[in-house]
């Protein structure tokens, strides 16, 4: 094997996240209990997503516990990178729908379901029966201008910390 390939492979291994490297290496090592995952890329991917969600949850809890204002200082939690559907001039404000039921959304908003479903993956199953509120405002926005109101803001899913502080019903969470 050429030296450049060895260096490149070694660099990628050293720069790979330790837990990811452990999962992948263990799945290739016949002496490791993780070897049972050999050839199970879909299962490894699912495990990796759970690891990422657990880290995000730990980071959120740490942030809440170290902030002077607690949960009131948390504006949003990053769920995943998503793609928006092509704009069609749709405009709804705080439209109620059952979180886990796509059929409770009007059909013209079903293009947003993949994005909503990605957010729902972070919630426990019992939360999927709750009512959520969807705002969609598709319009042209001049460079440097804001679409609806200026400043950073989100309207998002209630996090556990907000539920515990009583903020789930219209508080700042």
XYZ file of C-alpha atoms in Angstrom:
173
model
C 0.000 0.000 0.000
C 1.416 3.457 -0.887
C 2.551 5.553 2.073
C 0.068 8.330 1.197
C -2.853 5.902 1.593
C -1.538 4.664 4.940
C -1.124 8.248 6.178
C -4.588 9.211 4.940
C -6.247 6.201 6.612
C -4.314 6.831 9.856
C -5.291 10.524 9.816
C -8.984 9.702 9.271
C -8.910 7.205 12.140
C -7.231 9.664 14.503
C -9.594 12.491 13.564
C -12.727 10.321 13.859
C -14.838 10.728 16.997
C -13.726 8.268 19.701
C -17.170 6.669 20.197
C -17.744 6.324 16.440
C -14.281 4.812 16.026
C -14.972 2.371 18.898
C -18.300 1.277 17.391
C -16.816 0.764 13.937
C -13.606 -0.905 15.118
C -15.501 -3.154 17.526
C -17.874 -4.279 14.789
C -14.839 -5.464 12.773
C -12.993 -7.159 15.675
C -13.977 -10.821 16.139
C -12.882 -10.581 19.803
C -15.253 -7.694 20.557
C -18.890 -8.088 21.668
C -19.636 -5.384 19.072
C -18.615 -7.864 16.341
C -22.250 -9.027 16.281
C -22.962 -5.690 14.570
C -20.666 -6.543 11.639
C -22.547 -5.880 8.401
C -25.408 -4.175 10.241
C -24.876 -0.621 8.945
C -28.529 0.310 9.559
C -28.300 -0.791 13.200
C -24.943 0.958 13.698
C -26.485 4.116 12.236
C -29.426 3.889 14.617
C -27.095 3.377 17.606
C -25.045 6.387 16.487
C -28.196 8.551 16.283
C -29.126 7.500 19.831
C -25.620 8.415 21.005
C -25.936 11.854 19.408
C -29.400 12.411 20.943
C -28.090 11.353 24.372
C -25.208 13.831 24.094
C -27.589 16.600 23.024
C -29.821 15.834 26.007
C -26.832 15.855 28.395
C -25.579 19.140 26.943
C -29.023 20.705 27.304
C -29.316 19.526 30.924
C -25.795 20.810 31.679
C -26.606 24.153 30.093
C -29.809 24.450 32.104
C -28.106 23.530 35.376
C -25.238 26.007 34.881
C -27.307 28.971 33.691
C -28.401 31.452 36.310
C -31.884 31.635 34.824
C -32.240 27.890 34.268
C -34.654 26.795 31.551
C -35.729 30.383 30.812
C -32.374 30.968 29.084
C -32.744 28.112 26.590
C -34.070 29.405 23.271
C -33.957 26.212 21.203
C -32.305 22.837 20.827
C -30.732 21.815 17.510
C -32.406 18.640 16.307
C -30.837 18.017 12.917
C -30.107 19.702 9.629
C -33.274 19.726 7.546
C -34.383 20.818 4.094
C -37.311 23.128 3.546
C -39.860 22.296 0.844
C -40.166 24.530 -2.197
C -42.144 27.675 -1.295
C -45.687 27.925 -2.630
C -46.860 31.054 -0.812
C -48.290 29.100 2.139
C -49.056 31.077 5.289
C -50.474 29.595 8.505
C -49.974 30.851 12.040
C -50.014 28.583 15.108
C -52.232 25.978 13.418
C -53.004 23.126 15.850
C -52.306 19.529 14.811
C -51.710 16.223 16.603
C -47.930 15.842 16.739
C -47.752 12.200 15.690
C -50.562 12.275 13.114
C -49.766 13.636 9.655
C -53.441 13.395 8.668
C -54.304 16.230 11.079
C -52.357 18.621 8.839
C -53.997 19.991 5.688
C -52.658 18.175 2.627
C -51.018 21.361 1.281
C -48.704 21.306 4.330
C -47.667 17.653 4.026
C -44.429 18.832 2.338
C -43.349 19.943 5.829
C -43.951 16.516 7.389
C -40.364 15.194 6.932
C -39.065 18.209 8.876
C -41.729 17.802 11.569
C -41.040 14.049 11.803
C -37.338 14.768 12.369
C -38.264 16.962 15.341
C -40.706 14.353 16.647
C -37.941 11.723 16.819
C -36.607 13.543 19.894
C -39.892 13.183 21.822
C -41.072 10.200 23.881
C -43.899 8.236 22.220
C -46.527 9.430 24.718
C -45.874 13.031 23.619
C -46.917 12.233 20.041
C -50.586 12.419 21.049
C -50.242 16.043 22.196
C -51.313 19.016 20.133
C -48.553 21.024 18.473
C -48.811 24.355 16.672
C -47.388 24.918 13.194
C -46.432 28.281 11.761
C -45.430 28.507 8.095
C -44.793 31.863 6.451
C -43.476 31.523 2.901
C -42.666 34.879 1.376
C -39.925 36.863 -0.334
C -37.617 38.642 2.106
C -35.207 41.429 1.125
C -31.575 40.869 2.061
C -30.930 42.308 5.524
C -34.634 42.411 6.420
C -36.601 40.083 8.689
C -39.595 38.111 7.484
C -41.993 38.522 10.396
C -40.232 40.209 13.299
C -36.646 41.147 14.031
C -34.318 39.375 16.435
C -33.669 35.756 17.262
C -36.778 33.832 18.205
C -38.189 30.359 17.826
C -41.531 28.725 18.131
C -40.705 25.111 18.832
C -41.371 21.950 20.711
C -41.579 22.114 24.500
C -38.526 20.568 26.157
C -38.659 18.580 29.418
C -37.000 21.435 31.300
C -39.827 23.719 30.239
C -42.438 21.176 31.337
C -40.782 20.934 34.764
C -40.769 24.715 35.190
C -44.411 25.029 34.141
C -43.482 26.827 30.928
C -45.226 24.442 28.559
C -48.467 26.377 28.432
C -47.391 29.662 26.964
C -44.309 30.505 29.013
C -40.995 31.463 27.479
C -39.941 27.855 26.702
